[in-house]
Short mmCIF file of C-alpha atoms in Angstrom, two decimals:
data_model
loop_
_atom_site.label_atom_id
_atom_site.label_comp_id
_atom_site.label_asym_id
_atom_site.label_seq_id
_atom_site.Cartn_x
_atom_site.Cartn_y
_atom_site.Cartn_z
CA MET A 1 0.00 0.00 0.00
CA GLN A 2 1.46 3.33 -1.06
CA THR A 3 1.22 5.87 1.74
CA VAL A 4 1.79 9.63 1.79
CA ILE A 5 1.95 11.81 4.90
CA ILE A 6 0.87 15.41 4.40
CA GLY A 7 2.43 17.87 6.83
CA SER A 8 5.83 18.68 8.30
CA GLY A 9 5.04 19.40 11.95
CA ASN A 10 5.35 17.36 15.14
CA VAL A 11 2.63 14.80 14.36
CA ALA A 12 3.82 14.28 10.78
CA TYR A 13 7.39 13.77 11.95
CA HIS A 14 6.57 11.27 14.68
CA LEU A 15 4.06 9.34 12.57
CA ALA A 16 6.63 9.05 9.80
CA LYS A 17 9.33 8.03 12.29
CA ALA A 18 7.09 5.47 14.00
CA SER A 19 6.15 4.01 10.62
CA ILE A 20 9.73 3.65 9.42
CA GLN A 21 10.84 2.13 12.72
CA ASN A 22 8.12 -0.49 12.43
CA GLY A 23 8.66 -1.49 8.81
CA ILE A 24 5.87 0.61 7.29
CA SER A 25 6.86 2.19 4.00
CA ILE A 26 6.13 5.92 3.61
CA ASP A 27 6.40 6.81 -0.06
CA GLN A 28 6.35 10.58 0.32
CA ILE A 29 6.00 13.36 2.85
CA PHE A 30 4.32 16.41 1.34
CA GLY A 31 3.89 19.94 2.65
CA ARG A 32 4.69 23.65 2.35
CA ASN A 33 7.61 24.01 4.77
CA GLU A 34 10.55 22.84 2.68
CA LYS A 35 13.08 23.35 5.48
CA GLU A 36 11.21 21.01 7.84
CA LEU A 37 10.48 18.53 5.06
CA GLN A 38 14.18 18.37 4.23
CA LYS A 39 15.00 17.60 7.87
CA ILE A 40 12.47 14.76 8.01
CA SER A 41 13.56 13.44 4.62
CA SER A 42 17.23 13.46 5.61
CA GLU A 43 16.66 11.71 8.95
CA LEU A 44 14.14 9.11 7.79
CA ASN A 45 15.15 8.69 4.15
CA ILE A 46 11.70 9.58 2.79
CA SER A 47 11.24 11.50 -0.44
CA TYR A 48 9.45 14.82 -0.10
CA SER A 49 7.82 17.50 -2.21
CA THR A 50 6.26 20.92 -1.79
CA GLU A 51 4.64 20.87 -5.24
CA ASN A 52 3.83 17.43 -6.61
CA LEU A 53 1.60 15.21 -4.48
CA GLN A 54 2.41 11.59 -5.23
CA ASP A 55 -0.26 9.07 -6.19
CA ALA A 56 -1.08 6.86 -3.19
CA ASP A 57 -3.57 4.43 -1.70
CA LEU A 58 -3.54 6.18 1.69
CA TYR A 59 -3.04 9.85 2.54
CA ILE A 60 -2.62 10.80 6.20
CA ILE A 61 -3.16 14.51 6.82
CA CYS A 62 -1.09 15.78 9.77
CA VAL A 63 -1.73 19.53 9.78
CA SER A 64 -3.44 21.97 12.15
CA ASP A 65 -7.17 21.60 12.58
CA ASN A 66 -7.73 24.95 10.85
CA SER A 67 -5.95 23.70 7.73
CA ILE A 68 -7.37 20.18 7.36
CA GLU A 69 -10.34 21.10 5.19
CA ASP A 70 -8.30 23.17 2.72
CA VAL A 71 -5.46 20.65 2.57
CA SER A 72 -7.91 17.80 1.95
CA LYS A 73 -9.06 19.50 -1.25
CA ILE A 74 -5.69 19.00 -2.95
CA ILE A 75 -6.24 15.23 -3.05
CA ALA A 76 -7.91 14.66 -6.41
CA LYS A 77 -7.70 10.88 -6.46
CA LYS A 78 -11.04 9.13 -5.94
CA ASP A 79 -10.04 5.51 -5.32
CA CYS A 80 -8.06 6.09 -2.13
CA LEU A 81 -8.38 6.38 1.65
CA VAL A 82 -7.74 9.71 3.37
CA ALA A 83 -7.34 10.10 7.13
CA HIS A 84 -6.83 13.15 9.31
CA THR A 85 -5.19 13.04 12.74
CA SER A 86 -7.40 15.56 14.55
CA GLY A 87 -8.81 14.69 17.93
CA SER A 88 -11.89 16.90 17.63
CA LEU A 89 -12.95 17.14 13.98
CA PRO A 90 -15.24 14.66 12.20
CA LYS A 91 -14.01 12.69 9.22
CA GLU A 92 -16.57 14.60 7.15
CA ILE A 93 -14.35 17.70 7.37
CA LEU A 94 -12.39 16.09 4.54
CA ILE A 95 -13.50 17.43 1.15
CA GLY A 96 -13.17 14.99 -1.74
CA GLU A 97 -14.65 11.97 -3.46
CA TYR A 98 -12.36 9.56 -1.67
CA ARG A 99 -13.05 7.39 1.41
CA LYS A 100 -12.80 9.42 4.61
CA SER A 101 -11.45 8.47 8.04
CA SER A 102 -9.73 9.69 11.18
CA PHE A 103 -6.50 8.31 12.61
CA TYR A 104 -5.97 9.96 15.99
CA PRO A 105 -2.87 9.27 18.12
CA LEU A 106 -3.47 10.35 21.72
CA GLN A 107 -0.15 11.92 22.68
CA THR A 108 1.66 15.23 22.93
CA PHE A 109 4.35 15.43 20.25
CA SER A 110 7.59 17.42 20.11
CA LYS A 111 10.25 16.68 17.51
CA THR A 112 13.06 16.81 20.05
CA LYS A 113 11.44 14.28 22.41
CA ASN A 114 11.71 10.54 21.80
CA LEU A 115 8.56 8.52 22.43
CA ASP A 116 7.64 4.91 23.10
CA TYR A 117 5.24 4.51 20.19
CA LYS A 118 4.01 1.14 21.44
CA LYS A 119 2.24 2.87 24.34
CA ILE A 120 0.41 5.54 22.32
CA PRO A 121 -3.35 4.92 22.00
CA PHE A 122 -4.70 5.21 18.45
CA PHE A 123 -8.39 5.90 17.82
CA ILE A 124 -9.75 5.06 14.38
CA GLU A 125 -12.99 5.92 12.61
CA THR A 126 -13.81 4.93 9.02
CA GLU A 127 -16.75 4.65 6.63
CA ASN A 128 -16.61 0.86 6.26
CA GLU A 129 -15.21 -2.30 7.82
CA GLU A 130 -12.49 -2.81 5.21
CA ASP A 131 -10.99 0.62 5.83
CA GLN A 132 -11.26 0.02 9.56
CA ARG A 133 -9.20 -3.13 9.08
CA ILE A 134 -6.62 -1.31 6.95
CA LEU A 135 -6.03 1.45 9.48
CA THR A 136 -6.21 -0.89 12.47
CA ASP A 137 -3.56 -3.13 10.91
CA LEU A 138 -1.41 -0.09 10.20
CA ALA A 139 -1.74 1.34 13.71
CA SER A 140 -1.17 -2.08 15.28
CA LYS A 141 2.29 -2.21 13.73
CA ILE A 142 3.10 0.97 15.62
CA SER A 143 1.14 0.64 18.87
CA ASP A 144 -0.18 -2.05 21.21
CA ASN A 145 -3.20 0.13 21.99
CA VAL A 146 -5.52 0.57 18.97
CA MET A 147 -9.25 1.18 19.27
CA GLU A 148 -12.25 2.02 17.13
CA SER A 149 -13.93 5.28 18.14
CA THR A 150 -16.84 7.40 16.99
CA HIS A 151 -16.43 11.12 16.44
CA GLU A 152 -18.68 11.80 19.42
CA LYS A 153 -16.44 9.77 21.72
CA ARG A 154 -13.25 11.17 20.19
CA LYS A 155 -14.34 14.75 20.93
CA TYR A 156 -14.43 13.93 24.63
CA ILE A 157 -11.14 12.04 24.41
CA HIS A 158 -9.50 15.16 23.01
CA LEU A 159 -11.19 17.43 25.55
CA THR A 160 -9.92 15.23 28.37
CA ALA A 161 -6.45 15.37 26.83
CA VAL A 162 -6.54 19.19 26.85
CA PHE A 163 -7.28 19.18 30.58
CA ALA A 164 -4.77 16.43 31.37
CA CYS A 165 -1.94 17.69 29.18
CA ASN A 166 -2.22 21.19 27.74
CA PHE A 167 -3.65 22.86 30.84
CA VAL A 168 -1.26 21.02 33.14
CA ASN A 169 1.72 22.03 30.99
CA HIS A 170 0.56 25.64 31.11
CA LEU A 171 0.57 25.42 34.91
CA PHE A 172 4.15 24.10 34.72
CA ALA A 173 5.05 27.15 32.62
CA ARG A 174 3.39 29.51 35.12
CA ALA A 175 5.13 27.72 38.00
CA LYS A 176 8.49 28.19 36.26
CA GLU A 177 7.76 31.91 35.88
CA ILE A 178 7.39 32.15 39.66
CA SER A 179 10.52 30.13 40.40
CA ASP A 180 12.55 32.03 37.78
CA ALA A 181 11.44 35.38 39.25
CA GLN A 182 12.80 34.28 42.62
CA GLU A 183 15.93 32.68 41.12
CA ILE A 184 14.85 29.24 42.34
CA PRO A 185 16.02 26.45 39.98
CA PHE A 186 12.96 24.77 38.47
CA ASP A 187 14.83 21.46 38.65
CA TYR A 188 14.02 21.44 42.37
CA PHE A 189 10.38 20.80 41.47
CA LEU A 190 10.91 17.94 39.01
CA PRO A 191 10.80 15.17 41.66
CA LEU A 192 7.49 16.62 42.90
CA ILE A 193 6.10 16.78 39.37
CA ASN A 194 7.23 13.25 38.59
CA GLU A 195 5.71 11.88 41.81
CA THR A 196 2.43 13.70 41.12
CA VAL A 197 2.17 12.12 37.68
CA GLN A 198 3.28 8.69 38.87
CA LYS A 199 0.85 8.70 41.79
CA ILE A 200 -2.26 8.97 39.60
CA SER A 201 -1.35 5.69 37.91
CA GLU A 202 -1.95 4.06 41.30
CA ILE A 203 -4.49 6.34 42.98
CA GLU A 204 -7.59 8.07 41.62
CA PRO A 205 -6.73 11.74 40.94
CA LYS A 206 -9.49 12.92 43.23
CA SER A 207 -8.12 10.80 46.09
CA ALA A 208 -4.56 11.97 45.41
CA GLN A 209 -5.34 15.67 45.85
CA THR A 210 -3.22 17.52 48.41
CA GLY A 211 -2.52 21.20 49.14
CA PRO A 212 -4.02 24.14 51.03
CA ALA A 213 -7.30 24.27 49.07
CA VAL A 214 -8.35 20.68 49.84
CA ARG A 215 -7.39 21.34 53.48
CA ASN A 216 -9.33 24.62 53.31
CA ASP A 217 -6.30 26.32 54.86
CA LYS A 218 -7.49 29.92 54.54
CA ARG A 219 -4.36 31.42 56.09
CA ILE A 220 -2.05 29.86 53.48
CA LEU A 221 -4.43 30.60 50.63
CA GLU A 222 -4.51 34.28 51.58
CA LEU A 223 -0.72 34.36 51.96
CA HIS A 224 -0.23 32.91 48.49
CA GLU A 225 -2.68 35.39 46.98
CA GLN A 226 -0.62 38.25 48.40
CA LEU A 227 2.43 36.94 46.53
CA LEU A 228 0.71 36.80 43.14
CA LYS A 229 -0.71 39.26 40.63
CA ASP A 230 -2.36 39.43 37.21
CA GLU A 231 -3.00 36.13 35.38
CA SER A 232 -1.21 33.96 37.92
CA LEU A 233 -3.41 35.31 40.70
CA GLU A 234 -6.55 34.66 38.69
CA ILE A 235 -5.41 31.12 37.90
CA TYR A 236 -4.64 30.51 41.58
CA LYS A 237 -8.08 31.68 42.67
CA THR A 238 -9.89 29.76 39.92
CA MET A 239 -8.06 26.51 40.65
CA ASN A 240 -8.63 26.74 44.39
CA HIS A 241 -12.31 27.52 43.83
CA SER A 242 -12.62 24.44 41.62
CA ILE A 243 -10.84 22.24 44.19
CA LYS A 244 -13.09 23.48 47.01
CA LYS A 245 -16.18 22.88 44.93
CA MET A 246 -15.12 19.33 44.05
CA TYR A 247 -14.59 18.50 47.72
CA GLU A 248 -17.60 20.54 48.88
CA LEU A 249 -15.52 22.74 51.19
#
């Protein structure tokens, strides 16, 4: 099966890398950013183009959600399967006379960070059983965790991921701002962060909650508020309010 990946960002890079590492042939990587395409091509030995989209049986679109619809229109071939990798958009966002699907890897991707692809959950949605088999077989060569999912379910999977990953990472960034301002090495906090993440693999997150809000320690909460301003203060108040509400304090 001839396969083309469209895109040159984090998802495109890691999907191409995972494929090559697991014996899946990628015939072309196509996109607009020639500099990034060259890097991927050089590392993974995949041909690339910014102009001529190669004929293929499967096209996997790995671009931003805002670009998926427009990018999907460049695929003129009818007898092929096209998949996007969005967590939130329906397969019907794809515009063309081809067979439509979604191929969603649940992970945060950065080109500089190596990943254990076997542990990444893949969620697949297609128009028919044969295409479901094709994409399931493909994903199963990469990951040990492959599931069928409707768009309705996938929307909530992605929403949960935003809370569990994107919001948490933003809090890490805000925490580092505070430590940097006081010339406190952020490395001091890495054991705490690692333990927090590890603990929720053994204990329900709600049961694992600690801190002044869950203790309703008003004195410490007020002290912390005096140390903060602007967005960080608003985040602190909002988070503590949410914690108190969850535990009915």
